[in-house]
Each structure stands twice: as C-alpha cells, then as structure tokens.
Coordinates of C-alpha atoms in Angstrom, one line a residue:
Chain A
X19 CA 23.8 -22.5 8.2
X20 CA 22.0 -19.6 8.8
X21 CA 20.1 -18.4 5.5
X22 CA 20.5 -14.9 3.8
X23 CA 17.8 -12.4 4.0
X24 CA 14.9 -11.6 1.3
X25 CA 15.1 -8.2 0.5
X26 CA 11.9 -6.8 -1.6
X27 CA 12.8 -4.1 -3.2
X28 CA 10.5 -1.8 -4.5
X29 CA 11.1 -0.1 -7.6
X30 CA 9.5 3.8 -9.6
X31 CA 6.3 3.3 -10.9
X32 CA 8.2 4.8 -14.2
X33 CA 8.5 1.2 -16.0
X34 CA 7.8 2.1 -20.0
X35 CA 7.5 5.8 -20.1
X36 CA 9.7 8.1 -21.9
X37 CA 10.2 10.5 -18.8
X38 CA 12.1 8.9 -15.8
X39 CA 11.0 10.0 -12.1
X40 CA 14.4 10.9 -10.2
X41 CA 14.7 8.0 -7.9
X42 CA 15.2 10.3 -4.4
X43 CA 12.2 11.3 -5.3
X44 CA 10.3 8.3 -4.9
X45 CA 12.8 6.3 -2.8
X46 CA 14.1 6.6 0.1
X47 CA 18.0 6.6 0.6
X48 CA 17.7 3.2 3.1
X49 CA 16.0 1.5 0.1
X50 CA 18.7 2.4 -2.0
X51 CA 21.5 1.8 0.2
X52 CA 20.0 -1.5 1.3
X53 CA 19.3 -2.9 -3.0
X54 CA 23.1 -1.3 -3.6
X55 CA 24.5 -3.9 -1.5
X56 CA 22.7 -7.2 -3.1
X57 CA 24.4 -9.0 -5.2
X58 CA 21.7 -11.5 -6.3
X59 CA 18.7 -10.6 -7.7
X60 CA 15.3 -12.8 -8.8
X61 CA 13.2 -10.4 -11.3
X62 CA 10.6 -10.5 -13.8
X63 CA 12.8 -9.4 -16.8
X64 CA 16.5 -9.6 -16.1
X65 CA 17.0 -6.7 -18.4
X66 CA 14.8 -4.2 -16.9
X67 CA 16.4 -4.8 -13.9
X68 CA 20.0 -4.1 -15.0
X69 CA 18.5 -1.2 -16.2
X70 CA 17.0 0.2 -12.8
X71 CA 20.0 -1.5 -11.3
X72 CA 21.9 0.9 -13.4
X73 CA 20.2 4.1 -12.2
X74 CA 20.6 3.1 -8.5
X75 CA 24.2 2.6 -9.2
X76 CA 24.2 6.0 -10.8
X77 CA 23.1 7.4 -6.5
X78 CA 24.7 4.8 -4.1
X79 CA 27.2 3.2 -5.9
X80 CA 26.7 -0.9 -6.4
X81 CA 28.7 -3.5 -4.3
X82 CA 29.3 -5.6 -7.3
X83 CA 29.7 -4.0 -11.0
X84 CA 26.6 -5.0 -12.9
X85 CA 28.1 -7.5 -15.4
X86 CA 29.1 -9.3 -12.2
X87 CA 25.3 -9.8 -10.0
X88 CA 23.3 -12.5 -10.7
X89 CA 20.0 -12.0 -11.9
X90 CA 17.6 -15.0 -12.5
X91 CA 14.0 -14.2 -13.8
X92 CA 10.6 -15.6 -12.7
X93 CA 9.0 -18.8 -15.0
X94 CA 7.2 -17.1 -17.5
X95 CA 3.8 -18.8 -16.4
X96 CA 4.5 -17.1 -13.1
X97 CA 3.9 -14.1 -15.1
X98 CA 0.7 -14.8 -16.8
X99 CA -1.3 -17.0 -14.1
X100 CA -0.2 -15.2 -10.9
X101 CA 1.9 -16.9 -8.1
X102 CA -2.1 -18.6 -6.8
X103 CA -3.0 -19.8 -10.0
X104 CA 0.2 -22.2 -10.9
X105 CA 1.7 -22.5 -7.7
X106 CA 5.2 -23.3 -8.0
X107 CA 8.4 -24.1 -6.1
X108 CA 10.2 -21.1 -5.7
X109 CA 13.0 -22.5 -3.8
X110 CA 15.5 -23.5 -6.6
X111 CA 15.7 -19.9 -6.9
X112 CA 16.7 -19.4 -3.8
X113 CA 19.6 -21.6 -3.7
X114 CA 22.2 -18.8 -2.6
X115 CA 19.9 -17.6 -0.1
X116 CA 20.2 -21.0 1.9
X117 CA 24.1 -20.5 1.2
X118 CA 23.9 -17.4 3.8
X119 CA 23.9 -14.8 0.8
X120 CA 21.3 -12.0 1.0
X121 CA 19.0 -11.9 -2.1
X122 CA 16.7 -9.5 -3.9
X123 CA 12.8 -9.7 -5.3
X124 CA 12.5 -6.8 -8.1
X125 CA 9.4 -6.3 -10.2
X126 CA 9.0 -4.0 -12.9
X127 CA 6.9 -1.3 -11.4
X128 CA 6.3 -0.5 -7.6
X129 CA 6.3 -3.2 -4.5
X130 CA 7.2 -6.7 -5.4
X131 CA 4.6 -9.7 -4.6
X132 CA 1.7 -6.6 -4.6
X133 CA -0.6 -6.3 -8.0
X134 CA 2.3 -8.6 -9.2
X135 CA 4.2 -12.0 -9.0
X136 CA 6.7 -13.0 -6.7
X137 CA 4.7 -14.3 -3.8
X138 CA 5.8 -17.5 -4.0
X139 CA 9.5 -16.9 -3.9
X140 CA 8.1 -14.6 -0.5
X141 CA 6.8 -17.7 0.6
X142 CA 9.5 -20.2 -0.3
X143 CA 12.3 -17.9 1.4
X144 CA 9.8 -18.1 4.9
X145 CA 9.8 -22.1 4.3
X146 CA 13.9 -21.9 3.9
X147 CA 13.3 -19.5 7.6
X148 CA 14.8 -17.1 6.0
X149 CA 14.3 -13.4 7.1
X150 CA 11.9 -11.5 5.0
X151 CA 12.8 -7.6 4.6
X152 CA 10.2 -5.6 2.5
X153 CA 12.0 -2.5 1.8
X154 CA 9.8 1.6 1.2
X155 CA 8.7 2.4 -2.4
X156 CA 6.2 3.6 -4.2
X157 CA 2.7 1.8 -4.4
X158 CA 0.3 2.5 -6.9
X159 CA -2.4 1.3 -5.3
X160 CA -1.9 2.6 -1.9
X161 CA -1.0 5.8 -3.7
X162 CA -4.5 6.1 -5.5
X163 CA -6.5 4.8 -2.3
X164 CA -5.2 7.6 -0.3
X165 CA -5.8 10.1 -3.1
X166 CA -9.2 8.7 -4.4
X167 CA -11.4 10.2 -0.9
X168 CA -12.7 6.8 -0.6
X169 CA -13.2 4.6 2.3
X170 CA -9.3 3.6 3.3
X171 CA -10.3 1.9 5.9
X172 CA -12.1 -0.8 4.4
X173 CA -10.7 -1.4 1.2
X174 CA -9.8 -4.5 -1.3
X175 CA -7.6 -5.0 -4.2
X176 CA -9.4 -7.0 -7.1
X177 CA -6.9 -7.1 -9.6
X178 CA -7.9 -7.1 -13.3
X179 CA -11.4 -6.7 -14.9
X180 CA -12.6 -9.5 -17.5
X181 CA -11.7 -8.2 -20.7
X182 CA -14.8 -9.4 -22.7
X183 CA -17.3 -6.2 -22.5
X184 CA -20.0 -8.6 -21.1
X185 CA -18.3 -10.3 -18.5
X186 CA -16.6 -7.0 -17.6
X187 CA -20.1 -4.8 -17.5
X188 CA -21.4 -8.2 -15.4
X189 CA -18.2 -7.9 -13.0
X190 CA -18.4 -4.4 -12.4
X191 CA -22.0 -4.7 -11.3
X192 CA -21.2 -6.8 -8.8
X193 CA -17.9 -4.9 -7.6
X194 CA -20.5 -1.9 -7.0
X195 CA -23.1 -3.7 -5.3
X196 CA -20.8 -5.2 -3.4
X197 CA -19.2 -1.6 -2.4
X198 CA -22.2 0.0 -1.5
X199 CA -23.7 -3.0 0.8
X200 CA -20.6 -3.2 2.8
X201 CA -18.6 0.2 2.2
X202 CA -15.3 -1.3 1.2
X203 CA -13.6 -0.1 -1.6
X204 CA -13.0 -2.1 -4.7
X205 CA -10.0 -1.4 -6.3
X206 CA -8.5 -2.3 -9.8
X207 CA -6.0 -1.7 -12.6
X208 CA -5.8 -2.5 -16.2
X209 CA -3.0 -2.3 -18.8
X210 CA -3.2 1.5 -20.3
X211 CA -4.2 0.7 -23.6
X212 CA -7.9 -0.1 -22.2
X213 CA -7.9 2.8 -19.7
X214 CA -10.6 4.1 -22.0
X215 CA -12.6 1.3 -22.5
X216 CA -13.3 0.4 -19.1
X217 CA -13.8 4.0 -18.1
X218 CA -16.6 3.9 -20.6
X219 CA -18.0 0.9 -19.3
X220 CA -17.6 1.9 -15.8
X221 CA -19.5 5.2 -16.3
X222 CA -22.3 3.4 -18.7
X223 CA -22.9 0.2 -15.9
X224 CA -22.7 2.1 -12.4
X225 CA -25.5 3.8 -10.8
X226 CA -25.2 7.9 -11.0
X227 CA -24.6 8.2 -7.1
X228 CA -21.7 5.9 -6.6
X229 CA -18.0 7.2 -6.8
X230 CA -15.9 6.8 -9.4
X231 CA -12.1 7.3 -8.7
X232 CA -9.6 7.2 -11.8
X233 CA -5.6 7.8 -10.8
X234 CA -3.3 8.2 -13.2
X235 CA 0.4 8.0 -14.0
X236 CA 1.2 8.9 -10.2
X237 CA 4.1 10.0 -9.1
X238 CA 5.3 10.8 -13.0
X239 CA 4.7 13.6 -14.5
X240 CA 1.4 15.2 -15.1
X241 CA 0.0 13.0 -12.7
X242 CA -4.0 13.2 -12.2
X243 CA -6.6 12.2 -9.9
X244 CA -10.0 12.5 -10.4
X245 CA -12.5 11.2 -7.6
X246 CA -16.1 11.7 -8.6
X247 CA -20.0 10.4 -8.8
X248 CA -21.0 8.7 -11.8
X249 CA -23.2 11.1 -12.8
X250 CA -20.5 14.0 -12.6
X251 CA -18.2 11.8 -14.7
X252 CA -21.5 11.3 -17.3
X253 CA -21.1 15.1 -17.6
X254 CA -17.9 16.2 -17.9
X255 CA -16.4 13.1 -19.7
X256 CA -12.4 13.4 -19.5
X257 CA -9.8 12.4 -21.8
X258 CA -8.2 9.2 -21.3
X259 CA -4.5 8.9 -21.7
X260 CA -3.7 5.6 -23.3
X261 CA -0.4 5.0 -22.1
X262 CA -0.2 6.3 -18.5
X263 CA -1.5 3.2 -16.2
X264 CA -4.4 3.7 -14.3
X265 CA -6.1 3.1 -10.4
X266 CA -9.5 2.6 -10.5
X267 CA -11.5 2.6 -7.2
X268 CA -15.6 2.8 -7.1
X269 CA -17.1 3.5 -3.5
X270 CA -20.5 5.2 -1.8
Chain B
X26 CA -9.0 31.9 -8.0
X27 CA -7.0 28.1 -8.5
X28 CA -7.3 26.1 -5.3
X29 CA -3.5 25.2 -4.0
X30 CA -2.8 21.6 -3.8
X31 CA -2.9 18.8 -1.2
X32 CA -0.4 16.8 -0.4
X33 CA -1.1 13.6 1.4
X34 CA 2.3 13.1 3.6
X35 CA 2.9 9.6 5.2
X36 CA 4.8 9.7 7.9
X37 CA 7.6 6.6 9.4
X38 CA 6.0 3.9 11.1
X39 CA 7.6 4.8 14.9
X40 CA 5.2 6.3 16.6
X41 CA 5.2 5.5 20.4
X42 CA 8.2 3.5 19.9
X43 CA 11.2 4.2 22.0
X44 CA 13.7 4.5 19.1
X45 CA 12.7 6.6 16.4
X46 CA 13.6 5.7 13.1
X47 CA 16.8 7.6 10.8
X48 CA 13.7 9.8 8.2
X49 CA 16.2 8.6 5.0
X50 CA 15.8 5.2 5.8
X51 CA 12.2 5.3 5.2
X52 CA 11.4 8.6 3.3
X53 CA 12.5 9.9 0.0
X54 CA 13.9 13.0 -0.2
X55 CA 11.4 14.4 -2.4
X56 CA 8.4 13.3 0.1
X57 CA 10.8 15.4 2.8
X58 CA 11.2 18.1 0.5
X59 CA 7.1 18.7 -0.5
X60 CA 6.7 18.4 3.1
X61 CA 9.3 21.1 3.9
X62 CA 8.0 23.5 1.9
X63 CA 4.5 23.4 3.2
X64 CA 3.4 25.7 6.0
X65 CA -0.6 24.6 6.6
X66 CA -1.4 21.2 7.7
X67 CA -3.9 19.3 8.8
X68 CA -3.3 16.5 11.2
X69 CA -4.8 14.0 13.4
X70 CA -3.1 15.7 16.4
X71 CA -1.2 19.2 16.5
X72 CA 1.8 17.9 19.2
X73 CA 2.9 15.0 17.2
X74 CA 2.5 16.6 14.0
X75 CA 4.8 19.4 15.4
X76 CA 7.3 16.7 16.3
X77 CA 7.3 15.1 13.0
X78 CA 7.9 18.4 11.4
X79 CA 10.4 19.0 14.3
X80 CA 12.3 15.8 12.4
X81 CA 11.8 16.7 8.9
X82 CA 13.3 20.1 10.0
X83 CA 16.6 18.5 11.0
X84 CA 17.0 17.0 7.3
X85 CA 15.2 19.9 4.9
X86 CA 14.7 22.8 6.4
X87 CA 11.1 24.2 6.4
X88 CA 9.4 27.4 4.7
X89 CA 8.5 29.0 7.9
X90 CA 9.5 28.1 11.6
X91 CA 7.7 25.9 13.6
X92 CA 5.5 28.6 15.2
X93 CA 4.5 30.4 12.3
X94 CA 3.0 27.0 10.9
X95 CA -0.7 26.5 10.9
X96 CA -1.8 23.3 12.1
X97 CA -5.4 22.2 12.6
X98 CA -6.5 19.2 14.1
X99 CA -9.3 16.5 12.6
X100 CA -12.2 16.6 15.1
X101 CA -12.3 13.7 17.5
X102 CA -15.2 11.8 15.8
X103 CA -13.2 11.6 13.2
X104 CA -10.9 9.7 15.1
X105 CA -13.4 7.4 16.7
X106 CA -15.4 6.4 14.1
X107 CA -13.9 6.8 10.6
X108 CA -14.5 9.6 8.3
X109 CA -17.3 6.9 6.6
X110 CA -19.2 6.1 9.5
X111 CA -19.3 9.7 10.8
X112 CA -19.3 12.0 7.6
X113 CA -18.2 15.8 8.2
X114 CA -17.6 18.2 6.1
X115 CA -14.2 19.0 5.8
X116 CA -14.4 22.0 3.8
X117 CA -13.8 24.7 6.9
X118 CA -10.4 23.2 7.4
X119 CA -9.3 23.8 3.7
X120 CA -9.8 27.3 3.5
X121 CA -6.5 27.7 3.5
X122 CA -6.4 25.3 0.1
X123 CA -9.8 27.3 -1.2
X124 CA -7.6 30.9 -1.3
X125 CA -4.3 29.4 -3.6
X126 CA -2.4 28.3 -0.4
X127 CA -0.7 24.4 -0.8
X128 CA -2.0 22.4 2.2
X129 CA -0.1 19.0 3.7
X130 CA -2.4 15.9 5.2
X131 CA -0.5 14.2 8.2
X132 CA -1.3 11.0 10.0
X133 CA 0.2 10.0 13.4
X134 CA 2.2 7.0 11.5
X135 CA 2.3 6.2 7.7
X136 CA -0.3 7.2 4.7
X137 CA -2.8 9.6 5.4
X138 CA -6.6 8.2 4.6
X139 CA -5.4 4.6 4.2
X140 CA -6.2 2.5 8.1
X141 CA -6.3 6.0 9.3
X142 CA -8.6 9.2 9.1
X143 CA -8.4 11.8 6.5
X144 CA -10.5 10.7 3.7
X145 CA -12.9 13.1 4.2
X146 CA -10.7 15.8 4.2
X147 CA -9.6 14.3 0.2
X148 CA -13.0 14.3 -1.0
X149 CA -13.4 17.5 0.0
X150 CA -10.3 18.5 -1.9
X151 CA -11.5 16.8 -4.9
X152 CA -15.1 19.0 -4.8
X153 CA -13.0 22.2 -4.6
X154 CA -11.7 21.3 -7.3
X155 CA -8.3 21.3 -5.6
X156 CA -5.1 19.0 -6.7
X157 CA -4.2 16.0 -4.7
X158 CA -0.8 14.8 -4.6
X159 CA -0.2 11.8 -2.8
X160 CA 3.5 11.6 -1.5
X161 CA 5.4 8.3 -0.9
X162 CA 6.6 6.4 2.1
X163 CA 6.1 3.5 4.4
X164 CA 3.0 2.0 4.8
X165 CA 2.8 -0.8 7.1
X166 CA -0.3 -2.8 5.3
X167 CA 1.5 -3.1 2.2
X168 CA 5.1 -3.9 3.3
X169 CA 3.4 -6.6 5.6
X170 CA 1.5 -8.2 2.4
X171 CA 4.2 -7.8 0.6
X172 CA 6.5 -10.0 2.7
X173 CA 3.6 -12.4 4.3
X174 CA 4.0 -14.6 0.7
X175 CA 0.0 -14.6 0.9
X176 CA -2.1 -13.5 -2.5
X177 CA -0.9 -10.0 -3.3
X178 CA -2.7 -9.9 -6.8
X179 CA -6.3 -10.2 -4.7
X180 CA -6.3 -9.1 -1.0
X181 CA -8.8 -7.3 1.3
X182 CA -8.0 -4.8 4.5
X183 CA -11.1 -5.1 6.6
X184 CA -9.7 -2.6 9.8
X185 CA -9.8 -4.2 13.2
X186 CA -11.5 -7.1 14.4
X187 CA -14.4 -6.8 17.0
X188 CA -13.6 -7.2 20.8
X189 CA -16.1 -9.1 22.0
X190 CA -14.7 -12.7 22.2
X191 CA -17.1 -14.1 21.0
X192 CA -18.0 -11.8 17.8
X193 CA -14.6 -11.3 17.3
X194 CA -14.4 -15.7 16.7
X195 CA -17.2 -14.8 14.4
X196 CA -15.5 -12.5 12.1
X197 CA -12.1 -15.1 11.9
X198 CA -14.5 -17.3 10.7
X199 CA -16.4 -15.5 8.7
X200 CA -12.8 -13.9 7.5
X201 CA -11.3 -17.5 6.5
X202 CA -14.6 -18.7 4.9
X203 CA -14.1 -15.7 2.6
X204 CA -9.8 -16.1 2.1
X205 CA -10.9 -19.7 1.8
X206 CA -13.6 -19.5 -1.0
X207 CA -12.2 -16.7 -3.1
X208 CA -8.4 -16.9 -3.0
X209 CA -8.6 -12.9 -1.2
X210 CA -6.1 -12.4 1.1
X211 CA -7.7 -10.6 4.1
X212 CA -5.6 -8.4 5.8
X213 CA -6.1 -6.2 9.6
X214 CA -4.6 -4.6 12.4
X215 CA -4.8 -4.6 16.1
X216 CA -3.6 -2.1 18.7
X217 CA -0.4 -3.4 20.4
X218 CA -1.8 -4.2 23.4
X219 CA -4.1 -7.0 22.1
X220 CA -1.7 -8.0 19.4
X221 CA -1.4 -11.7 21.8
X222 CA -5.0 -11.9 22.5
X223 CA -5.6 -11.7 18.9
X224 CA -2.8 -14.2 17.6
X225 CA -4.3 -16.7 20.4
X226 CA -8.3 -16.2 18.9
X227 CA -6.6 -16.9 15.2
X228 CA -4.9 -20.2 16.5
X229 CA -7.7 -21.6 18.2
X230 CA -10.6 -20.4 15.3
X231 CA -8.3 -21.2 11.8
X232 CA -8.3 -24.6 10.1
X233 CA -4.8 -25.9 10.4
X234 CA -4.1 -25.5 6.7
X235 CA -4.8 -21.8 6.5
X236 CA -1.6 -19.8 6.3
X237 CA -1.1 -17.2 9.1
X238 CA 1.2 -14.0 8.7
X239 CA 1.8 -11.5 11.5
X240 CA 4.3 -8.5 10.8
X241 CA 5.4 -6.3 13.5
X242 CA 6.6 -3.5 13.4
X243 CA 8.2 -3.3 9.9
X244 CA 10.8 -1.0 9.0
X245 CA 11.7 -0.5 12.7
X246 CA 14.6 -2.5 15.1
X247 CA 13.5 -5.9 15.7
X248 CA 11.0 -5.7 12.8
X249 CA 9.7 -9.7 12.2
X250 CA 7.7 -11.1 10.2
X251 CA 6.1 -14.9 10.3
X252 CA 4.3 -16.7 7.7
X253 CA 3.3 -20.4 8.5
X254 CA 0.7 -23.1 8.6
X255 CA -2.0 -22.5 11.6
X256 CA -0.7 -25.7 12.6
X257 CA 2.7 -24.7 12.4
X258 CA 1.6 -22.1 14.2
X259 CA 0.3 -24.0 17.5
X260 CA 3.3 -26.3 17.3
X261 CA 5.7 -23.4 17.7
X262 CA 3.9 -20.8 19.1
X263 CA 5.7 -17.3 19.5
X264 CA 5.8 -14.9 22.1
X265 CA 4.1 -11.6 21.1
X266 CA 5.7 -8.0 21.6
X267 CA 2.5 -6.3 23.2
X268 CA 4.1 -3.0 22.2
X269 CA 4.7 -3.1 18.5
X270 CA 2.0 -2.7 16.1
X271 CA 1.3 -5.7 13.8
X272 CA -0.6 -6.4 10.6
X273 CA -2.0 -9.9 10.6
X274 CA -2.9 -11.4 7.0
X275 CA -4.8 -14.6 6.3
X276 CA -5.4 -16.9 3.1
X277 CA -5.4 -20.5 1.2

C-alpha cells in the first residue's frame, strides 16, 4: 500500500502571548487549505494544537470537527533532549500514515523539525517512503537572519546557550571567534525570561567591533530589530522585554 | 525627519520555471498586502521584479501603477560576490527610506539577504536608523531542512560548493568531518545545471553511513524530496532534474 503523505505544518510564532497575529497574515491560504484537510495530527502538546487547529478552522473550515482528529503528542524526552540526543523510533506514530492516510507534524511556534523536535518522525515517515511535504510559515530564525544585515549567506543555527554564566561567557567566545575567522553567522535563541541576561553577557564578553543582532517578538506586535556593534550596544543599552522571544545573531 | 521602513519581501520559489506557482499557495496575504502598498523597491533585477509585482497586482492591487513605481537595481558585484566579500555602501539606494518614504527588498526567488544579496542594503537600514520589517514566505533552505529529517536544532548553510573537482571533494570532506564531529547539519545549494554533477561528487566522497538529503524544487509541481543512507543512495541511485533548484543537506 502506498503510504500517506507528511505534511509539516508550520504554525504563528504567537505561541504564549496575550495578542494573537491574524493567521492570513503570517500564512499563506495553501498552508491553511492544505492543514484543514488532515485529519491526523503528531504535536508537541495535543492541546495547543486543538487550539491553533481551532483558529484555522475559524478561515478554511476543517475536514473533520475537532473532537473527531486524532492528535498524538511527541515522548516527552523528545522534548527536552532534541530528536539527536535520544534518538527514537518515530514510526509507531506513524501507523496511519502506512495505512495510506495523510498525516500532520505541528510544533508550537514556527516550522516543525527547525529550532525544535520532530525530526525524527521527518525521518521515520522517509524510512516508511512516505512523501514528505513541508508546507510556508513563519520562521523565526530565517526571519531575524534576513533582518539582522548579517552575512545570509554563510550562516549557522547553534541552538541554545549554556545557561551557567561561565560556560555561557566561555561559549560565546568561541561563537565570536569563530564568526569573525570564517564570516558565518552564528545564530541562537533562548527562552525570554533570560533575554536579558545573555544580552548582558553578550555585550560584557564580545569584542566592541563585532555585530550584535537582537530580534524580537517578530511578526507580533511591536516587533523590534536591532542590528549593531558591541560597542554601540555598550552605549545605548536597550530595554529587554522579558517575555517576547528573542533571535540573536553575532557577525563581523 | 523618521526614516520609512523596510520591508524585506520574499518572493515564491518559481523562478525560471515553466509553471509559475498560484501566489496564495505560498504567500500570506498580509506579505501580498505590505508588498502592495509599497511603491520603491530595490531589487536584484528591475524586469523580474516588475513581473513579480505584475503577479501580486492580479491578487492586491498596488498603490501606484507599475510605471510610476521606482525600482533600483543592486549593482552587479553585488551579485557576484556577496554583499560580505564585496562591501558597498548601500546608503544611495535608500534615499528614498532616508526622506519618510516605506521601501520594499526583493530577491529574484524567496527571502531577501538569506542565500541571496541584499544584506548590505539591511545594515544600511539599521545605521539610518530605519525600521526593518521582515515579511514571510517560502524559503527553500528551511522547508528543505525541515523535511530532510537531518538535525534541525543545530545546522549550518555554507552557500555553494567549489567547482573545481577536485577542491570541491575537498570541501564534502571537510563538510562531513564537521556534520560528523559536531552533530551540525550542513546545508547548500547548487545551480540547476550541476545539481547531478554534485549528487555524483557526494556519492563517491561520503562514508556510507552519512545521511544524504536533496530537495528539489519545494513548493512547486513535482517538488521531491530524498533522505537516505549514502549507501542507500549508490544502491538506488536517482535521476537528477538538471532544471530544478535543489538544497542538499548532510549529517550523522
């Protein structure tokens, strides 16, 4: 039998604000149209996505009512460790995919499988030779590269800083000297609530010529970018907001 | 007087291809709206740009006809080299931006300043002190990570690969050694037209437990994507389309 498709589908980068984005504003109507007709889902959290399930109901109206899709969530370690980390056997989960159904990846915020899990279902659905579909959304990374002025062309991803203020101050470093030897931007993100503690220790560590990008909250409202050296951001220090997350990107 | 803003507007993923794709698929109707409501651009070239707004035309009509639309072109070094390795001040071409006037950043096919020129023309943005909005739509590099199943939460884009034979079995190399050592997914492009040239170096140079992913041309017709084994890879080889483009990803 010929297996479903994999459809990742990308979802507002609004996930625990008070303000929702519109979703036409941030997706496109084939993304929409496409999620509308799934009628199997495998999420992080099964009630966030009944909720964002919900709102795309509320354009293109859903193939199945709500109380009637199934939604199975990600192993919680999946979560915590990354798909690389505790590599795991996704394809339980995709039992009604190899049944000829057409499935759906969700994650909380943005592209699915990108600065979050769900690689290994990606993977598991290409070992079934199943047909993988990544559907248009918003990405916060891509979003901040483009707007950050930095080198786009050569770029990387890092993930998460160390969270003890050594390790982090020691990690930085070599993120920076790795950025100015080759050119590539490095690229992170942290959880808003230490926005403004790595700020601070990325404008104490880095030397005053490199450049500091810091995107915030983008495509919401009162969106900011701010792409500047060190030594402008040493002057003009700027307000952190602690719950909007946050881009960072450091460059030459 | 306050600078106007920049909008950084992505554009589908068609370019050169015979069938163009519906805009909705691919582009939410706020990016389309921003868009259509600018009348000052700067793009990488004037006649496609022209046909791009020619298509957003058809869906949200624009501020000002086609002709009365100002459109200036990045300068050809630009192009060539990057806007890193060939630094210009793109100041000149926001005066536009400098006098209150909202200014729009095109590429020829998905996010400006991300695998594509216009960086240069965001940092200079930022120095006036301008606003930059980056808009959302497709972007091939991160729907192809997405759905290659390889390390999303720690990934590189490095550009293209050399030409030279023989440096360009070099860099696989040194590219895998790097995948291999640090769990980074690594992540380029090649133009069409050496898309099999390329797949063949990969087969020959790659261990045959390093996982291969090629996506071409995603979000169009006939859009595929394969992620497998190197040695899964040169039992089954697959023809290559020499026309569309494709993002190749490699990894543990």
């Amino acid at each position: 039998m010929t297996p479903g498709r994999l459809y990742l589908v990308p979802a507002p980068l609004d996930f625990g604000c008070d303000t929702l984005t519109p979703l036409q504003d941030v997706m496109p109507a084939g993304t929409l149209q496409a999620a509308a007709r799934l009628t199997h889902w495998i999420c992080e959290n099964a009630k966030t996505a009944r909720a964002y399930l919900k709102r795309i109901d509320a354009v293109v109206p859903l193939a199945a009512p709500l109380q009637a899709q199934s939604l199975q969530e990600l192993p919680r370690e999946i979560h915590k460790k990354g798909d690389h980390a505790a590599p795991f056997d996704a394809r339980p989960l995709l039992a009604p995919l190899r049944e000829g159904q057409d499935m759906g990846l969700l994650s909380e915020a943005g592209m699915p499988a990108v600065a979050d899990p769900g690689a290994s279902v990606v993977r598991a659905a290409h070992l079934l030779g199943a047909e993988v579909v990544p559907l248009v959304g918003p990405a916060s990374l891509l979003l901040a590269l483009a707007a950050s002025g930095l080198n786009g062309q050569n770029f990387a991803f890092v993930g998460y800083l160390p969270q003890d203020a050594q390790a982090r101050r020691q990690r930085i470093l070599e993120l920076e000297a790795l950025a100015l030897k080759t050119g590539q931007t490095q690229l992170f993100i942290e959880t808003p609530y230490r926005n403004a503690a790595v700020l601070q220790a990325l404008v104490q560590a880095l030397r005053p010529a490199t450049r500091l990008a810091v995107a915030r909250g983008l495509t919401l409202q009162g969106a900011s970018v701010r792409s500047d050296s060190v030594k402008a951001w040493r002057e003009r220090p700027a307000p952190q907001d602690e719950r909007a997350p946050a881009v960072f990107a450091i460059g030459p």
